[in-house]
Structures are given as structure tokens and as C-alpha cells.
Amino acid sequence: MSSTNLTKQSVRTDAQCTALEELHQQFRLPTAELKKVSSHLVEEMREGLKTHNATVPMLPSFIKHHPTGQEQGEYLALELSGSYARTFLVHLHGKGRITTRQQKYRITENLKRGSITALIDFLARCVDSFLLFVGKQSVEAAPLALGFSISFPLNQTAINHASVRRWTKDFEITGADNQNLSALLQNSLNKLKAPVVVKAVLNGTAGCLLAHNYRSLDTLLACTVSTGTNAAYWEKAVKVVKYDIKGAKEDDEVIMDTEWGSFGDDNPNYLPRTFYDNTVNRESINPGVHLFEKMISGLYLGEIVRCIMVDFLDRRLIFDGQYTKELNTPYFFEVSYMSAIEMDSSEDLEDTKHILETILNIPTTTLVDRQMVKRFCGLVGQRAARLTAAAMSAVIDKRNVLETGLSVSVEGSIYEHYPSFPERVNTGIREIYGANVDLINIGVTRDGNGIGAALAAMIACTRD
Ligand code: BGC
């Protein structure tokens, strides 16, 4: 690594240069590597379509009808994602146009680690107070149909029948095994006399796919890169071998929730994992689970960088050996700090200095320390985006539809707010597909979880 353009104060030692170069080698993902990751994921997806206990589980949503974009009406939606619940009143106007009213509620740590009853009762109260807010609480009027989207893998047996297969991210809910979420929610709503009928329950990413479909009919795939990560796509019903979908015709399609977060769980060598990924996984609340998610989603990126900082510190390569409680605390260094550091273009890296010295409490840092940390963030952020690109290409290749062109929906705090994330994803996709990249139209879907849940309720009311 050249230091010729750097000021005297920022000259790195040979040991620092060597260590940074080694780190770079561990985190870089050349095009050939991206293609390898992609083809391994295709392999795991195929397995998931065949067997019930595959690593990438490929869960059917029981949503078999594409929206046409012409549907009209008013539907309710409830969304439970990583840190928030949101309620929506979705107005479908036809011609791909949608308007919403919505409210947001924080999911407290107690709820994240409490019983399913406490969680569902809380969600029902959110819906009930939202009805008051939008003036729809009258029990005289016809009840509103509601779709419930939830950002966890579901064991689904019908569009309105699903239980949580596994709690991911930082949720540890008790008493939820085999419990039908829509029945639980309906009971809690009935207790509150809320005029609502729960018509559909679905994974949030499947919701994003429906929401994007309403305005772009050729949408094949929706990805979420947020606290967690996932993708849902339209698969040919006849390819879902593990379910004998009754009477499925060659052209019938169904939304599959890939749950690609668990890609690599049984074949860790399918992923280019580093020493730091192993540490993050080993120390997480669910070791061995969601290895892919732990390399790319918002809950873990900051923790990977924190592990790199601690390692470099222990090797006396940064911070002059100064350590602090904050730096030693798992998950203290959040992804929002990475974003701020990646965006810091000041000569002295002032924002980075603030984060390191005021938030992480490191008594003093040099410009070299700050530049090194900025580099760590860049390597981890860039790898996350490139892995996302590889995973997206796996789904596109699996369906083999590139020639005809397609739309892809992406959403989530990391994709939408982490600096340069979309550009880095695009670069990865361009490397994989060359000029054919122009056949892929990537768009962001805002509020897709909620809007899609309302669309699922609409489909359940009108088509099923
Ligand atoms: C969950 C998925 C979800 C994704 C994004 C993952 O941890 O397993 O079901 O869609 O996070 O929220």
C-alpha cells in the first residue's frame, strides 16, 4: 500500500501496511469468486425446492396470483420487522398507484424476548389504536381485511395459516411453536372488538415482491438488506417438487421465500468467511445459524468491524494499545457509525475521530488510526454489497429469465441508507453479467412489507 500521498502524520508503519494488505485479501471478492458464491447458492436453492430440511429452506408463501396493478380498494396491513411494528391503511387506486396512511411502534427488548401472547396482544393493540387514528373503528361498518407481514421464516400451509419456523436476528420469543399467527392475531383483535379480519400472513420480503409487482408487472425478485437479509421470488409451481401443488400447470407461479440468510449454514466453505466472521458467529446468540446473513446484514456489519479493531489493537497496530469498555462490548459499534465513517471525507477525519474518541472513548487517535478504521469499514461494507449482488444473480440465474429482461425490488435500511451500497451492488452485478446488466431494472420499494401485506389480503379476498 503506497503512503506517498499521505501527510507525515499519516505515514503507516510497514507492519500496518502488511496487516491492511492481508485484511484486504481476506475481504476482497473478485468476479470469479462472486460467480462461485452465486452458483453455490443456486445449488442450495435447488435442494431447498426438493427437500423439507434443506439449508436454504425455500418456503412457499401460498401466494399464487400476480397483482395486475389495476386492483382497487382499501386494505389494512400490520408489519413486524426487526425493531418496529407498523400499521398501514393502504388505498389501491389501480394503474399501479397506491397511497397509504401509517403509524410506527417500537418493539421493546422485553417484547423481543417475551412470550408470543405478549407480542401478539401488543400488535393487536397497535392495530386497534391505528383504527381510531384513521377513523375506521366503527363496528357497524364491514370489517377491514388485514394482511400481516412478519420478518421471520414461516412454516406456511395456506395464505392465512403460518407459524414462525425460527426466530432470527435478536428475537427469542417463547410459546410460538406451531402457533398459527393469523388465528392468534384474530383472537387478540376480537378481544378488543376491532372490526378486522386477518386474511393473510406472509414474510415481509414476499410482501415487498407483491408491492413492487403492483407497479412493475415484470418483477421477479425482491431482496431485503436490513437488520436481516432475505429474498423472495416467483418460482414455477411445478418446480417446487417438495410440495405436490395440486393441479399446478406449467405456467403457474408461486412466491417462494428463499430465506437465503441461512445460505452456507451446512456448507460454510461455500462462503468466503474470514477469522472475523467466525468470531461474530461463535459469539452470536445463534451460532451456526444464518451465516450468510451474518456477513451482510445491518445487525452484524458493525460487529465485524469491531472484531477487526480489537484484533488490530491486540496486535498493537492501532490506537497505541489503548482499549476501552465500549470497544470491548459486543455490538456496541453499530452499523450507523460505519456509515458515518464511510461518509467522512474531511482531511483529518473529524467525524471518525468523534466516533472513536467520544463514542468508543479511546483517549487519543492518530490520523493513521482513523484511516485504518475507515478502511475496515470500507472493506466490510463493500463485501456485503458484493455478496448481495452474487446472491441476487443466483436467483436470476435460477429462473433463467435474463434474456427477456426483469425488474428487481430492493429495500431495507442498509440498501437504502448505507453509503454507496446500491452502487457497489450494481458494480458486482455488472461484473457478473457484463452488458446484459442493462436487462435488469433494479428499483427501491419503500414500505414494501406493509403494502405487500395489504396486497396479500386483497388477493386472499378476491382471488382465493
Ligand atoms: C429473516 C427473514 C427476513 C429477513 C429480513 C431474516 O433474519 O429470517 O425472514 O425476511 O431477516 O428482515
CSV table of N, CA, C and O in Angstrom, one decimal, residues 300-410:
chain,number,residue,atom,x,y,z
A,300,TYR,N,-25.0,-7.1,12.0
A,300,TYR,CA,-23.7,-7.7,12.2
A,300,TYR,C,-22.5,-6.9,11.6
A,300,TYR,O,-21.4,-7.2,12.0
A,301,LEU,N,-22.8,-6.0,10.7
A,301,LEU,CA,-21.6,-5.4,10.0
A,301,LEU,C,-20.8,-4.6,11.0
A,301,LEU,O,-19.5,-4.7,10.9
A,302,GLY,N,-21.4,-3.9,11.9
A,302,GLY,CA,-20.6,-3.1,12.9
A,302,GLY,C,-19.8,-4.0,13.8
A,302,GLY,O,-18.7,-3.7,14.2
A,303,GLU,N,-20.4,-5.2,14.1
A,303,GLU,CA,-19.7,-6.1,15.0
A,303,GLU,C,-18.5,-6.7,14.3
A,303,GLU,O,-17.5,-7.0,14.9
A,304,ILE,N,-18.6,-6.9,13.0
A,304,ILE,CA,-17.4,-7.5,12.2
A,304,ILE,C,-16.3,-6.4,12.3
A,304,ILE,O,-15.1,-6.7,12.7
A,305,VAL,N,-16.7,-5.1,12.1
A,305,VAL,CA,-15.6,-4.1,12.2
A,305,VAL,C,-15.1,-4.0,13.6
A,305,VAL,O,-13.9,-3.8,13.8
A,306,ARG,N,-15.9,-4.1,14.6
A,306,ARG,CA,-15.4,-4.1,16.0
A,306,ARG,C,-14.4,-5.2,16.2
A,306,ARG,O,-13.4,-5.0,16.8
A,307,CYS,N,-14.7,-6.4,15.7
A,307,CYS,CA,-13.8,-7.5,15.9
A,307,CYS,C,-12.5,-7.2,15.2
A,307,CYS,O,-11.4,-7.6,15.7
A,308,ILE,N,-12.5,-6.6,14.0
A,308,ILE,CA,-11.3,-6.2,13.3
A,308,ILE,C,-10.5,-5.2,14.2
A,308,ILE,O,-9.3,-5.4,14.4
A,309,MET,N,-11.2,-4.2,14.7
A,309,MET,CA,-10.5,-3.2,15.5
A,309,MET,C,-9.8,-3.9,16.7
A,309,MET,O,-8.7,-3.6,17.0
A,310,VAL,N,-10.5,-4.8,17.4
A,310,VAL,CA,-10.0,-5.4,18.6
A,310,VAL,C,-8.7,-6.2,18.2
A,310,VAL,O,-7.7,-6.2,18.9
A,311,ASP,N,-8.8,-6.9,17.1
A,311,ASP,CA,-7.7,-7.8,16.6
A,311,ASP,C,-6.5,-6.9,16.4
A,311,ASP,O,-5.4,-7.1,16.8
A,312,PHE,N,-6.7,-5.8,15.6
A,312,PHE,CA,-5.6,-4.9,15.3
A,312,PHE,C,-5.0,-4.2,16.5
A,312,PHE,O,-3.8,-4.0,16.7
A,313,LEU,N,-5.9,-3.9,17.5
A,313,LEU,CA,-5.5,-3.4,18.7
A,313,LEU,C,-4.6,-4.3,19.5
A,313,LEU,O,-3.5,-4.0,20.0
A,314,ASP,N,-5.1,-5.6,19.6
A,314,ASP,CA,-4.3,-6.6,20.3
A,314,ASP,C,-2.9,-6.8,19.7
A,314,ASP,O,-2.0,-7.2,20.4
A,315,ARG,N,-2.9,-6.6,18.4
A,315,ARG,CA,-1.6,-6.8,17.7
A,315,ARG,C,-0.8,-5.4,17.7
A,315,ARG,O,0.2,-5.3,17.0
A,316,ARG,N,-1.3,-4.5,18.5
A,316,ARG,CA,-0.6,-3.2,18.6
A,316,ARG,C,-0.4,-2.5,17.3
A,316,ARG,O,0.6,-1.8,17.1
A,317,LEU,N,-1.5,-2.6,16.5
A,317,LEU,CA,-1.4,-1.9,15.1
A,317,LEU,C,-2.2,-0.7,15.1
A,317,LEU,O,-2.1,0.1,14.2
A,318,ILE,N,-3.2,-0.5,16.1
A,318,ILE,CA,-3.9,0.8,16.1
A,318,ILE,C,-4.1,1.2,17.6
A,318,ILE,O,-4.0,0.4,18.5
A,319,PHE,N,-4.5,2.4,17.7
A,319,PHE,CA,-4.9,3.0,19.0
A,319,PHE,C,-3.8,3.0,20.1
A,319,PHE,O,-4.0,3.1,21.3
A,320,ASP,N,-2.5,2.7,19.7
A,320,ASP,CA,-1.4,2.7,20.6
A,320,ASP,C,-1.7,1.8,21.8
A,320,ASP,O,-1.4,2.1,22.9
A,321,GLY,N,-2.4,0.7,21.5
A,321,GLY,CA,-2.7,-0.3,22.6
A,321,GLY,C,-3.8,0.2,23.6
A,321,GLY,O,-4.1,-0.5,24.6
A,322,GLN,N,-4.4,1.3,23.3
A,322,GLN,CA,-5.5,1.8,24.3
A,322,GLN,C,-6.8,1.0,24.0
A,322,GLN,O,-7.3,1.1,22.9
A,323,TYR,N,-7.3,0.4,25.0
A,323,TYR,CA,-8.6,-0.2,24.8
A,323,TYR,C,-9.6,0.3,25.8
A,323,TYR,O,-9.2,0.9,26.9
A,324,THR,N,-10.9,0.2,25.5
A,324,THR,CA,-11.9,0.8,26.4
A,324,THR,C,-13.1,-0.2,26.6
A,324,THR,O,-13.2,-1.2,25.8
A,325,LYS,N,-13.9,0.0,27.5
A,325,LYS,CA,-15.1,-0.9,27.8
A,325,LYS,C,-15.9,-0.9,26.6
A,325,LYS,O,-16.4,-2.0,26.1
A,326,GLU,N,-16.1,0.3,26.0
A,326,GLU,CA,-17.0,0.4,24.8
A,326,GLU,C,-16.5,-0.5,23.7
A,326,GLU,O,-17.3,-1.2,23.0
A,327,LEU,N,-15.2,-0.4,23.4
A,327,LEU,CA,-14.6,-1.2,22.3
A,327,LEU,C,-14.7,-2.7,22.6
A,327,LEU,O,-14.8,-3.5,21.7
A,328,ASN,N,-14.7,-3.0,23.9
A,328,ASN,CA,-14.8,-4.4,24.2
A,328,ASN,C,-16.2,-5.0,24.3
A,328,ASN,O,-16.4,-6.1,24.6
A,329,THR,N,-17.2,-4.1,24.1
A,329,THR,CA,-18.6,-4.5,24.3
A,329,THR,C,-19.1,-5.0,22.9
A,329,THR,O,-19.3,-4.2,22.0
A,330,PRO,N,-19.5,-6.3,22.9
A,330,PRO,CA,-20.1,-6.8,21.6
A,330,PRO,C,-21.3,-5.9,21.2
A,330,PRO,O,-22.1,-5.5,22.0
A,331,TYR,N,-21.4,-5.7,19.9
A,331,TYR,CA,-22.5,-4.9,19.2
A,331,TYR,C,-22.6,-3.5,19.6
A,331,TYR,O,-23.5,-2.8,19.3
A,332,PHE,N,-21.5,-3.0,20.4
A,332,PHE,CA,-21.6,-1.5,20.8
A,332,PHE,C,-21.3,-0.7,19.5
A,332,PHE,O,-21.9,0.4,19.4
A,333,PHE,N,-20.5,-1.2,18.6
A,333,PHE,CA,-20.1,-0.4,17.4
A,333,PHE,C,-21.2,-0.7,16.4
A,333,PHE,O,-21.1,-1.7,15.7
A,334,GLU,N,-22.1,0.2,16.2
A,334,GLU,CA,-23.3,-0.1,15.4
A,334,GLU,C,-23.0,0.3,13.9
A,334,GLU,O,-22.1,1.1,13.6
A,335,VAL,N,-23.8,-0.2,13.0
A,335,VAL,CA,-23.6,0.0,11.6
A,335,VAL,C,-23.7,1.5,11.3
A,335,VAL,O,-23.1,2.0,10.3
A,336,SER,N,-24.5,2.2,12.0
A,336,SER,CA,-24.7,3.7,11.7
A,336,SER,C,-23.3,4.4,11.9
A,336,SER,O,-23.0,5.3,11.2
A,337,TYR,N,-22.4,3.9,12.8
A,337,TYR,CA,-21.1,4.5,12.9
A,337,TYR,C,-20.3,4.2,11.7
A,337,TYR,O,-19.5,5.0,11.2
A,338,MET,N,-20.5,3.0,11.2
A,338,MET,CA,-19.7,2.7,9.9
A,338,MET,C,-20.1,3.6,8.8
A,338,MET,O,-19.3,4.1,8.0
A,339,SER,N,-21.5,3.8,8.7
A,339,SER,CA,-22.0,4.7,7.6
A,339,SER,C,-21.3,6.1,7.8
A,339,SER,O,-20.8,6.7,6.8
A,340,ALA,N,-21.3,6.6,9.0
A,340,ALA,CA,-20.8,8.0,9.2
A,340,ALA,C,-19.3,8.0,8.9
A,340,ALA,O,-18.8,8.9,8.3
A,341,ILE,N,-18.6,6.9,9.2
A,341,ILE,CA,-17.1,6.9,8.9
A,341,ILE,C,-16.9,6.8,7.4
A,341,ILE,O,-16.0,7.4,6.9
A,342,GLU,N,-17.7,5.9,6.8
A,342,GLU,CA,-17.5,5.8,5.3
A,342,GLU,C,-17.8,7.2,4.6
A,342,GLU,O,-17.2,7.4,3.6
A,343,MET,N,-18.7,7.9,5.2
A,343,MET,CA,-19.1,9.2,4.6
A,343,MET,C,-18.1,10.4,5.0
A,343,MET,O,-18.2,11.4,4.4
A,344,ASP,N,-17.2,10.1,5.9
A,344,ASP,CA,-16.4,11.2,6.4
A,344,ASP,C,-15.3,11.5,5.4
A,344,ASP,O,-14.3,10.7,5.2
A,345,SER,N,-15.4,12.6,4.7
A,345,SER,CA,-14.4,13.0,3.7
A,345,SER,C,-13.5,14.1,4.2
A,345,SER,O,-12.8,14.7,3.4
A,346,SER,N,-13.6,14.5,5.5
A,346,SER,CA,-12.8,15.6,5.9
A,346,SER,C,-11.3,15.2,6.0
A,346,SER,O,-11.0,14.0,6.2
A,347,GLU,N,-10.4,16.2,5.8
A,347,GLU,CA,-9.0,15.9,5.8
A,347,GLU,C,-8.5,15.1,7.0
A,347,GLU,O,-7.7,14.1,6.9
A,348,ASP,N,-9.0,15.6,8.2
A,348,ASP,CA,-8.5,14.9,9.4
A,348,ASP,C,-9.4,13.8,9.9
A,348,ASP,O,-9.3,13.3,11.0
A,349,LEU,N,-10.4,13.5,9.1
A,349,LEU,CA,-11.4,12.5,9.5
A,349,LEU,C,-12.0,12.8,10.9
A,349,LEU,O,-11.9,12.1,11.8
A,350,GLU,N,-12.6,14.0,10.9
A,350,GLU,CA,-13.1,14.6,12.2
A,350,GLU,C,-14.3,13.7,12.7
A,350,GLU,O,-14.4,13.5,13.9
A,351,ASP,N,-15.2,13.3,11.8
A,351,ASP,CA,-16.3,12.5,12.3
A,351,ASP,C,-15.9,11.2,12.9
A,351,ASP,O,-16.4,10.7,13.9
A,352,THR,N,-14.9,10.6,12.2
A,352,THR,CA,-14.3,9.3,12.6
A,352,THR,C,-13.7,9.5,14.0
A,352,THR,O,-13.8,8.7,14.9
A,353,LYS,N,-13.0,10.6,14.1
A,353,LYS,CA,-12.3,11.0,15.4
A,353,LYS,C,-13.4,11.0,16.5
A,353,LYS,O,-13.2,10.5,17.6
A,354,HIS,N,-14.5,11.7,16.2
A,354,HIS,CA,-15.5,11.9,17.2
A,354,HIS,C,-16.1,10.5,17.6
A,354,HIS,O,-16.2,10.2,18.8
A,355,ILE,N,-16.3,9.6,16.6
A,355,ILE,CA,-16.9,8.3,17.0
A,355,ILE,C,-15.9,7.5,17.8
A,355,ILE,O,-16.2,6.9,18.8
A,356,LEU,N,-14.6,7.6,17.4
A,356,LEU,CA,-13.6,6.7,18.1
A,356,LEU,C,-13.3,7.3,19.5
A,356,LEU,O,-13.2,6.6,20.5
A,357,GLU,N,-13.2,8.7,19.6
A,357,GLU,CA,-12.7,9.2,20.9
A,357,GLU,C,-13.9,9.6,21.8
A,357,GLU,O,-13.7,9.5,23.0
A,358,THR,N,-15.1,9.9,21.3
A,358,THR,CA,-16.2,10.3,22.2
A,358,THR,C,-17.1,9.1,22.4
A,358,THR,O,-17.6,8.9,23.5
A,359,ILE,N,-17.4,8.4,21.3
A,359,ILE,CA,-18.4,7.3,21.5
A,359,ILE,C,-17.7,6.0,22.0
A,359,ILE,O,-18.1,5.4,22.9
A,360,LEU,N,-16.6,5.7,21.4
A,360,LEU,CA,-15.8,4.5,21.8
A,360,LEU,C,-14.9,4.8,23.0
A,360,LEU,O,-14.2,3.9,23.5
A,361,ASN,N,-14.8,6.1,23.3
A,361,ASN,CA,-14.0,6.6,24.4
A,361,ASN,C,-12.5,6.3,24.4
A,361,ASN,O,-11.8,6.2,25.4
A,362,ILE,N,-11.9,6.1,23.2
A,362,ILE,CA,-10.5,5.9,23.1
A,362,ILE,C,-9.8,7.3,23.3
A,362,ILE,O,-10.1,8.2,22.6
A,363,PRO,N,-8.9,7.3,24.3
A,363,PRO,CA,-8.4,8.7,24.7
A,363,PRO,C,-7.8,9.5,23.6
A,363,PRO,O,-8.2,10.7,23.4
A,364,THR,N,-7.0,8.9,22.7
A,364,THR,CA,-6.5,9.7,21.6
A,364,THR,C,-6.3,8.7,20.4
A,364,THR,O,-6.0,7.6,20.6
A,365,THR,N,-6.5,9.3,19.2
A,365,THR,CA,-6.3,8.5,18.0
A,365,THR,C,-5.4,9.4,17.0
A,365,THR,O,-5.5,10.6,17.1
A,366,THR,N,-4.7,8.7,16.2
A,366,THR,CA,-3.9,9.4,15.2
A,366,THR,C,-4.7,9.3,13.9
A,366,THR,O,-5.6,8.6,13.8
A,367,LEU,N,-4.2,10.1,13.0
A,367,LEU,CA,-4.9,10.1,11.7
A,367,LEU,C,-4.7,8.7,11.0
A,367,LEU,O,-5.7,8.2,10.4
A,368,VAL,N,-3.6,8.1,11.3
A,368,VAL,CA,-3.4,6.7,10.7
A,368,VAL,C,-4.5,5.8,11.3
A,368,VAL,O,-5.1,5.0,10.6
A,369,ASP,N,-4.7,5.9,12.6
A,369,ASP,CA,-5.7,5.0,13.3
A,369,ASP,C,-7.1,5.2,12.5
A,369,ASP,O,-7.8,4.3,12.2
A,370,ARG,N,-7.4,6.5,12.3
A,370,ARG,CA,-8.7,6.8,11.8
A,370,ARG,C,-8.8,6.3,10.3
A,370,ARG,O,-9.8,5.8,9.9
A,371,GLN,N,-7.7,6.5,9.6
A,371,GLN,CA,-7.7,6.0,8.2
A,371,GLN,C,-7.8,4.5,8.2
A,371,GLN,O,-8.5,3.9,7.3
A,372,MET,N,-7.2,3.8,9.1
A,372,MET,CA,-7.3,2.3,9.1
A,372,MET,C,-8.7,1.9,9.4
A,372,MET,O,-9.2,1.0,8.7
A,373,VAL,N,-9.3,2.6,10.4
A,373,VAL,CA,-10.7,2.2,10.7
A,373,VAL,C,-11.6,2.4,9.5
A,373,VAL,O,-12.5,1.7,9.2
A,374,LYS,N,-11.4,3.6,8.9
A,374,LYS,CA,-12.2,3.9,7.7
A,374,LYS,C,-12.1,2.8,6.6
A,374,LYS,O,-13.0,2.3,6.0
A,375,ARG,N,-10.8,2.3,6.5
A,375,ARG,CA,-10.6,1.2,5.5
A,375,ARG,C,-11.3,-0.1,6.0
A,375,ARG,O,-11.9,-0.8,5.1
A,376,PHE,N,-11.3,-0.4,7.3
A,376,PHE,CA,-12.0,-1.6,7.7
A,376,PHE,C,-13.5,-1.5,7.3
A,376,PHE,O,-14.1,-2.4,6.8
A,377,CYS,N,-14.1,-0.3,7.6
A,377,CYS,CA,-15.5,-0.1,7.3
A,377,CYS,C,-15.7,-0.3,5.8
A,377,CYS,O,-16.7,-1.0,5.3
A,378,GLY,N,-14.8,0.3,5.0
A,378,GLY,CA,-15.0,0.2,3.5
A,378,GLY,C,-14.9,-1.3,3.1
A,378,GLY,O,-15.7,-1.7,2.2
A,379,LEU,N,-14.0,-2.1,3.6
A,379,LEU,CA,-13.8,-3.5,3.2
A,379,LEU,C,-15.1,-4.3,3.6
A,379,LEU,O,-15.6,-5.1,2.8
A,380,VAL,N,-15.6,-4.1,4.8
A,380,VAL,CA,-16.7,-4.9,5.3
A,380,VAL,C,-18.0,-4.4,4.5
A,380,VAL,O,-18.8,-5.3,4.1
A,381,GLY,N,-18.1,-3.1,4.3
A,381,GLY,CA,-19.3,-2.6,3.6
A,381,GLY,C,-19.3,-3.1,2.1
A,381,GLY,O,-20.4,-3.5,1.6
A,382,GLN,N,-18.2,-3.0,1.5
A,382,GLN,CA,-18.1,-3.4,0.1
A,382,GLN,C,-18.3,-4.9,-0.1
A,382,GLN,O,-19.0,-5.3,-1.0
A,383,ARG,N,-17.8,-5.7,0.8
A,383,ARG,CA,-18.0,-7.1,0.7
A,383,ARG,C,-19.5,-7.5,0.9
A,383,ARG,O,-20.0,-8.3,0.1
A,384,ALA,N,-20.2,-6.8,1.8
A,384,ALA,CA,-21.6,-7.0,2.0
A,384,ALA,C,-22.4,-6.7,0.7
A,384,ALA,O,-23.2,-7.5,0.3
A,385,ALA,N,-22.0,-5.6,0.1
A,385,ALA,CA,-22.8,-5.3,-1.2
A,385,ALA,C,-22.5,-6.3,-2.3
A,385,ALA,O,-23.4,-6.7,-3.0
A,386,ARG,N,-21.2,-6.7,-2.4
A,386,ARG,CA,-20.9,-7.6,-3.5
A,386,ARG,C,-21.5,-9.0,-3.2
A,386,ARG,O,-21.9,-9.7,-4.2
A,387,LEU,N,-21.6,-9.4,-2.0
A,387,LEU,CA,-22.3,-10.7,-1.7
A,387,LEU,C,-23.7,-10.6,-2.0
A,387,LEU,O,-24.4,-11.6,-2.5
A,388,THR,N,-24.3,-9.4,-1.8
A,388,THR,CA,-25.7,-9.2,-2.1
A,388,THR,C,-25.9,-9.4,-3.6
A,388,THR,O,-26.8,-10.0,-4.1
A,389,ALA,N,-25.0,-8.8,-4.4
A,389,ALA,CA,-25.0,-8.9,-5.9
A,389,ALA,C,-24.9,-10.4,-6.3
A,389,ALA,O,-25.7,-10.8,-7.1
A,390,ALA,N,-24.0,-11.1,-5.7
A,390,ALA,CA,-23.9,-12.5,-6.0
A,390,ALA,C,-25.2,-13.3,-5.8
A,390,ALA,O,-25.6,-14.1,-6.6
A,391,ALA,N,-25.8,-13.0,-4.6
A,391,ALA,CA,-27.0,-13.7,-4.2
A,391,ALA,C,-28.1,-13.3,-5.2
A,391,ALA,O,-28.9,-14.2,-5.6
A,392,MET,N,-28.2,-12.1,-5.6
A,392,MET,CA,-29.3,-11.7,-6.5
A,392,MET,C,-29.1,-12.4,-7.8
A,392,MET,O,-30.1,-12.9,-8.4
A,393,SER,N,-27.9,-12.5,-8.2
A,393,SER,CA,-27.6,-13.2,-9.5
A,393,SER,C,-28.0,-14.7,-9.5
A,393,SER,O,-28.4,-15.3,-10.4
A,394,ALA,N,-27.9,-15.2,-8.3
A,394,ALA,CA,-28.2,-16.7,-8.1
A,394,ALA,C,-29.7,-16.8,-8.5
A,394,ALA,O,-30.1,-17.8,-9.2
A,395,VAL,N,-30.6,-15.9,-7.9
A,395,VAL,CA,-32.0,-16.1,-8.2
A,395,VAL,C,-32.3,-15.8,-9.7
A,395,VAL,O,-33.1,-16.6,-10.3
A,396,ILE,N,-31.6,-14.8,-10.2
A,396,ILE,CA,-31.9,-14.5,-11.7
A,396,ILE,C,-31.4,-15.7,-12.5
A,396,ILE,O,-32.2,-16.1,-13.4
A,397,ASP,N,-30.3,-16.3,-12.2
A,397,ASP,CA,-29.8,-17.5,-13.0
A,397,ASP,C,-30.8,-18.7,-12.7
A,397,ASP,O,-31.0,-19.4,-13.7
A,398,LYS,N,-31.2,-18.9,-11.5
A,398,LYS,CA,-32.1,-20.0,-11.2
A,398,LYS,C,-33.3,-19.9,-12.1
A,398,LYS,O,-33.8,-21.0,-12.6
A,399,ARG,N,-33.9,-18.7,-12.3
A,399,ARG,CA,-35.1,-18.6,-13.1
A,399,ARG,C,-34.8,-18.5,-14.6
A,399,ARG,O,-35.6,-18.6,-15.5
A,400,ASN,N,-33.5,-18.2,-14.9
A,400,ASN,CA,-33.1,-18.2,-16.3
A,400,ASN,C,-33.9,-17.2,-17.2
A,400,ASN,O,-34.4,-17.7,-18.2
A,401,VAL,N,-34.1,-16.0,-16.7
A,401,VAL,CA,-35.1,-15.1,-17.4
A,401,VAL,C,-34.3,-13.9,-17.9
A,401,VAL,O,-35.0,-12.9,-18.3
A,402,LEU,N,-33.0,-13.8,-17.8
A,402,LEU,CA,-32.3,-12.6,-18.1
A,402,LEU,C,-32.6,-12.1,-19.5
A,402,LEU,O,-32.9,-10.9,-19.7
A,403,GLU,N,-32.7,-13.0,-20.4
A,403,GLU,CA,-32.9,-12.6,-21.9
A,403,GLU,C,-34.1,-11.7,-22.1
A,403,GLU,O,-34.1,-10.8,-22.8
A,404,THR,N,-35.2,-12.0,-21.3
A,404,THR,CA,-36.4,-11.3,-21.5
A,404,THR,C,-36.5,-10.0,-20.7
A,404,THR,O,-37.4,-9.2,-20.8
A,405,GLY,N,-35.5,-9.8,-19.9
A,405,GLY,CA,-35.5,-8.6,-19.0
A,405,GLY,C,-36.3,-8.8,-17.8
A,405,GLY,O,-37.3,-9.6,-17.8
A,406,LEU,N,-36.0,-8.1,-16.7
A,406,LEU,CA,-36.8,-8.3,-15.5
A,406,LEU,C,-36.6,-7.1,-14.5
A,406,LEU,O,-35.6,-6.3,-14.7
A,407,SER,N,-37.5,-7.0,-13.6
A,407,SER,CA,-37.3,-5.9,-12.5
A,407,SER,C,-37.0,-6.6,-11.2
A,407,SER,O,-37.5,-7.7,-10.9
A,408,VAL,N,-36.2,-6.0,-10.4
A,408,VAL,CA,-35.8,-6.5,-9.1
A,408,VAL,C,-36.1,-5.4,-8.1
A,408,VAL,O,-35.8,-4.2,-8.3
A,409,SER,N,-36.7,-5.8,-7.0
A,409,SER,CA,-37.0,-4.8,-6.0
A,409,SER,C,-36.0,-5.0,-4.8
A,409,SER,O,-35.7,-6.1,-4.5
A,410,VAL,N,-35.5,-3.9,-4.3
A,410,VAL,CA,-34.6,-4.0,-3.1
A,410,VAL,C,-35.1,-3.0,-2.1
A,410,VAL,O,-35.6,-1.9,-2.5
